[in-house]
C-alpha positions as MATLAB code, in Angstrom:
seq = 'MNFTFDEETAEIRHNVQVFATVTFSLIFLLGMMGNGTVIWITGCRLQRTINTIWFFNLALADFISTFLVLVTVLYLLSDLHWPFGSTMCKLVNCIFGLSIYASILLLSAISIDRCILVLFPVWCQNYRNTRLVMTACMVIWILSVAMVPGSFTLSEMSVESNRSSCKNLDVFEDWEKKEAAIFTICIFLYQFLVPLCIILISYTVLLVTLHKKKLNRSSKPFLVVTGVVFSFFLCWLPYHALALARVSLGELPLMVSLVAVPLSKCLAMFNSCINPMLYVFIGREFKDAVKKSITQVFKTVFEEVPH';
ca = [
    -130.579   46.500    3.018;
    -130.874   44.387   -0.286;
    -133.232   41.362   -0.844;
    -133.895   38.931   -3.500;
    -137.673   39.056   -4.213;
    -139.577   36.353   -5.680;
    -142.968   37.079   -7.008;
    -144.892   36.842   -3.639;
    -142.597   39.022   -1.996;
    -142.598   41.622   -4.730;
    -146.427   41.801   -4.660;
    -146.355   42.026   -0.954;
    -143.827   45.025   -1.370;
    -146.108   46.625   -3.994;
    -149.210   46.301   -1.958;
    -147.478   47.697    1.025;
    -146.180   50.765   -0.979;
    -149.658   51.433   -2.306;
    -151.104   51.171    1.174;
    -148.404   53.721    2.418;
    -148.815   56.140   -0.375;
    -152.476   56.263    0.228;
    -151.939   56.497    4.011;
    -149.456   59.243    3.875;
    -151.439   61.206    1.508;
    -154.538   61.231    4.089;
    -152.213   62.214    6.657;
    -150.727   64.996    4.562;
    -154.293   66.133    3.720;
    -155.630   65.832    7.432;
    -152.484   67.217    9.009;
    -152.306   70.277    6.808;
    -155.943   71.047    7.395;
    -156.078   70.301   11.128;
    -152.793   71.806   12.122;
    -153.373   74.799    9.895;
    -156.693   75.502   11.577;
    -155.119   75.026   15.007;
    -152.304   77.624   14.116;
    -154.964   80.033   12.526;
    -157.327   79.594   15.694;
    -154.729   79.949   18.431;
    -152.583   82.651   16.582;
    -155.276   84.854   15.185;
    -158.632   84.074   16.580;
    -158.246   83.642   20.405;
    -156.718   85.906   23.029;
    -153.213   85.086   23.751;
    -152.910   82.652   26.849;
    -150.386   80.283   28.276;
    -152.409   77.396   26.715;
    -152.715   78.887   23.392;
    -149.079   79.607   23.039;
    -148.245   76.017   24.147;
    -150.610   74.512   21.473;
    -149.736   76.850   18.740;
    -146.104   75.959   19.032;
    -147.021   72.148   19.127;
    -149.331   72.587   16.138;
    -146.624   74.453   14.338;
    -144.119   71.411   14.951;
    -146.941   68.913   13.594;
    -147.752   71.286   10.548;
    -144.031   71.088    9.490;
    -144.110   67.280    9.857;
    -147.224   66.730    7.886;
    -145.975   69.128    5.198;
    -143.006   67.073    4.530;
    -145.018   63.976    4.250;
    -145.980   65.286    0.768;
    -142.104   64.729    0.000;
    -142.753   61.153    0.985;
    -145.892   60.706   -1.067;
    -143.982   61.983   -4.240;
    -141.059   59.671   -3.395;
    -143.526   56.777   -3.104;
    -145.099   57.775   -6.331;
    -141.700   57.716   -8.041;
    -141.487   54.118   -7.148;
    -139.011   54.864   -4.463;
    -136.532   56.709   -6.759;
    -135.170   59.967   -5.299;
    -135.019   62.556   -8.096;
    -134.549   65.582   -5.613;
    -130.788   65.345   -5.087;
    -128.649   64.829   -2.050;
    -128.966   68.346   -0.658;
    -132.704   67.957   -0.622;
    -132.362   64.600    1.062;
    -130.486   66.007    3.979;
    -132.465   69.003    4.168;
    -135.868   67.213    4.523;
    -134.241   64.769    7.083;
    -133.067   67.781    8.972;
    -136.415   69.736    8.989;
    -138.266   66.579   10.006;
    -136.112   65.748   12.762;
    -136.415   69.377   13.936;
    -140.122   69.080   14.052;
    -140.149   65.756   15.965;
    -137.564   67.266   18.470;
    -139.656   70.368   19.121;
    -142.689   68.165   19.458;
    -141.364   65.923   22.195;
    -139.560   68.695   23.997;
    -142.992   70.830   23.833;
    -144.925   67.923   25.316;
    -142.485   67.437   28.076;
    -142.549   71.138   28.849;
    -146.516   71.472   28.879;
    -146.368   68.215   31.315;
    -144.005   69.910   33.775;
    -145.841   73.225   33.406;
    -149.187   71.380   34.361;
    -147.415   69.956   37.174;
    -145.940   73.291   38.444;
    -149.312   74.971   38.249;
    -150.766   72.536   40.766;
    -147.558   72.215   43.028;
    -146.830   75.892   43.338;
    -150.125   77.854   42.442;
    -148.878   80.923   44.357;
    -145.605   81.124   42.497;
    -147.677   80.597   39.033;
    -149.868   83.342   39.884;
    -147.069   85.768   40.194;
    -144.670   84.609   37.671;
    -146.140   82.059   35.262;
    -147.300   84.313   32.386;
    -147.383   84.567   28.582;
    -143.947   85.985   28.303;
    -142.390   83.225   30.303;
    -144.055   80.631   28.154;
    -142.946   82.176   24.901;
    -139.444   82.458   26.039;
    -139.693   78.649   26.971;
    -141.079   77.849   23.398;
    -138.328   79.847   21.861;
    -135.662   77.971   23.948;
    -137.298   74.650   22.853;
    -136.973   75.661   19.202;
    -133.407   76.496   19.654;
    -132.639   73.260   21.401;
    -134.334   71.380   18.577;
    -132.069   72.998   15.933;
    -129.022   72.059   17.877;
    -130.096   68.542   17.758;
    -130.315   68.485   13.920;
    -126.677   67.799   13.006;
    -127.003   64.308   13.636;
    -129.739   63.821   10.990;
    -127.690   65.951    8.628;
    -124.502   63.641    9.192;
    -126.615   60.231    8.409;
    -128.886   61.363    5.804;
    -127.229   60.357    2.515;
    -128.560   59.477   -0.813;
    -127.328   56.292   -2.327;
    -127.279   55.123   -6.052;
    -127.743   51.502   -7.127;
    -128.371   50.346  -10.787;
    -129.311   53.955  -11.815;
    -131.943   54.348   -8.974;
    -131.274   56.961   -6.080;
    -132.466   56.293   -2.611;
    -132.676   58.811    0.294;
    -132.120   56.962    3.625;
    -134.816   57.172    6.518;
    -137.219   58.544    3.863;
    -137.678   55.028    2.216;
    -140.569   53.302    3.996;
    -138.645   50.025    3.769;
    -135.290   51.034    4.840;
    -133.351   53.313    7.376;
    -129.987   54.565    7.910;
    -127.135   52.054    7.154;
    -123.937   53.634    8.319;
    -122.294   52.016   11.165;
    -122.902   55.220   13.291;
    -126.654   54.962   12.608;
    -126.734   52.203   15.385;
    -125.501   54.800   17.864;
    -127.813   57.471   16.547;
    -130.744   55.149   16.828;
    -130.121   54.433   20.404;
    -129.591   58.208   21.085;
    -132.843   59.112   19.395;
    -134.592   56.441   21.376;
    -133.322   57.733   24.531;
    -133.741   61.522   24.152;
    -136.670   61.423   21.713;
    -138.639   58.560   23.479;
    -137.399   57.150   26.897;
    -136.189   60.205   28.646;
    -139.223   62.437   27.534;
    -141.453   59.473   28.615;
    -139.814   59.273   32.021;
    -140.207   63.115   32.608;
    -143.923   63.119   31.594;
    -144.721   60.044   33.690;
    -142.913   61.652   36.718;
    -144.926   64.936   36.111;
    -148.236   63.200   35.904;
    -147.578   61.043   38.698;
    -146.744   64.056   41.097;
    -149.614   65.820   39.458;
    -152.274   63.120   40.106;
    -150.947   62.681   43.554;
    -151.085   66.337   44.304;
    -154.615   66.732   42.938;
    -155.854   63.655   44.840;
    -154.303   65.152   48.258;
    -155.901   68.737   47.590;
    -159.150   67.052   46.102;
    -158.654   69.364   43.092;
    -160.527   68.914   39.785;
    -158.752   66.495   37.425;
    -161.419   66.892   34.532;
    -160.310   70.316   33.426;
    -160.378   70.404   29.571;
    -156.616   71.375   29.052;
    -155.631   68.690   31.476;
    -157.480   66.136   29.449;
    -156.185   67.511   25.991;
    -152.599   67.295   27.402;
    -153.199   63.714   28.558;
    -154.634   62.808   25.238;
    -151.864   64.270   23.161;
    -149.041   62.757   25.330;
    -150.659   59.352   25.185;
    -151.255   59.467   21.323;
    -147.597   60.600   20.780;
    -145.990   57.676   22.560;
    -148.422   55.162   21.368;
    -147.815   56.114   17.793;
    -144.138   56.193   18.064;
    -143.592   53.110   20.209;
    -143.598   50.420   17.340;
    -141.246   52.541   15.339;
    -138.648   52.811   18.195;
    -139.179   49.085   19.050;
    -138.554   48.133   15.528;
    -135.481   50.405   15.173;
    -133.920   49.058   18.346;
    -134.557   45.393   17.121;
    -132.697   46.359   13.905;
    -129.746   47.629   15.942;
    -129.843   44.506   18.360;
    -130.231   41.919   15.440;
    -128.160   43.533   12.770;
    -131.089   42.916   10.423;
    -134.782   42.378   10.430;
    -136.619   39.293    9.051;
    -137.760   39.998    5.431;
    -141.635   40.131    6.165;
    -140.789   42.475    9.235;
    -138.924   44.656    6.784;
    -141.585   44.638    4.315;
    -144.668   45.115    6.378;
    -143.957   46.034    9.917;
    -141.604   48.719    9.342;
    -143.567   50.468    6.746;
    -146.684   50.394    8.913;
    -144.751   51.572   11.932;
    -143.726   54.820   10.084;
    -147.076   55.252    8.896;
    -148.415   55.090   12.577;
    -145.649   57.571   13.619;
    -146.558   60.121   10.908;
    -150.218   59.744   11.858;
    -149.418   61.335   15.165;
    -148.896   64.506   13.370;
    -152.481   64.895   12.253;
    -154.475   63.315   15.328;
    -153.876   66.330   17.865;
    -156.330   68.632   16.220;
    -158.955   65.988   16.523;
    -158.092   65.339   20.112;
    -158.577   69.180   20.681;
    -162.047   68.989   19.412;
    -163.351   65.866   20.554;
    -161.966   65.997   24.019;
    -162.603   69.654   24.472;
    -166.408   69.559   24.197;
    -169.542   67.464   24.617;
    -170.721   65.485   21.697;
    -174.134   66.854   21.831;
    -172.741   70.316   21.316;
    -170.669   69.473   18.281;
    -173.183   70.746   15.682;
    -174.068   73.827   17.706;
    -170.569   75.377   18.233;
    -168.549   77.168   15.670;
    -164.958   76.087   15.278;
    -163.638   79.166   17.137;
    -165.836   78.410   20.032;
    -164.683   74.881   20.248;
    -161.099   75.910   20.457;
    -161.954   78.586   22.842;
    -163.407   76.016   25.029;
    -160.581   73.612   24.898;
    -157.802   76.340   25.583;
    -159.409   78.288   28.172;
    -157.641   78.526   31.522;
    -159.543   76.707   34.189;
    -158.772   77.877   37.774;
    -157.686   75.302   40.229;
];
């Protein structure tokens, strides 16, 4: 989408670009350190349990997302000129799509797992084990790879006035093909609405069952899952809402494209670095924050609590 900028809009665009660069840089640093720590703790320092397997894979998906944020930072520092070529444009979009698909599928699977744990405790005691969860995670990653071709098809590099642009990585723009409208709606359905319905149904059944059986609802893994799910949908809601508005209206108002769209992308990417903070602050009392080592913190967060 091309606009004729006067001095005021050009200044707004520049300020938003600077803000986005700083924000994405912080997201990259926090996400790499936080998710890298979770991967190390759950993969190397803690005993392999069902919870550590779930959150190891979720942290891995978030780690991939935040690593790719570095590409966006370099893109912004180059004044939105894409110097990496068409192949890299497609590759980055595809890997980013893969990580997002994996994240939402893992969140859905974790929510279903918590629900099954309460509904069928006897079955879980006999069959719910680490091997089953590892198989489920492997299937989720395979399904995520199967969803990537859409991103590959629509991720194109365009050249205007000797400047190259990689669609969807530009904080001010998204895909422009006619097929992008259909793809946007599909992403909203299977990356947001359908998982949201699955998770809401799982949590409703879970809470009703806990209430009927008078079971403990304050276990730390349950609180962590609740926080992670809530933050995911809260961070991604503005992005999907603006994407659907763009499809419905054909184009967005100038100020919305200049300010709201970049901010929604910053918020969406912030989700990739917020989970490690949730693991720590939900998983322990504030008074014990200084006393516990980081390994003890994560052990407390991910330990299995009998119902």
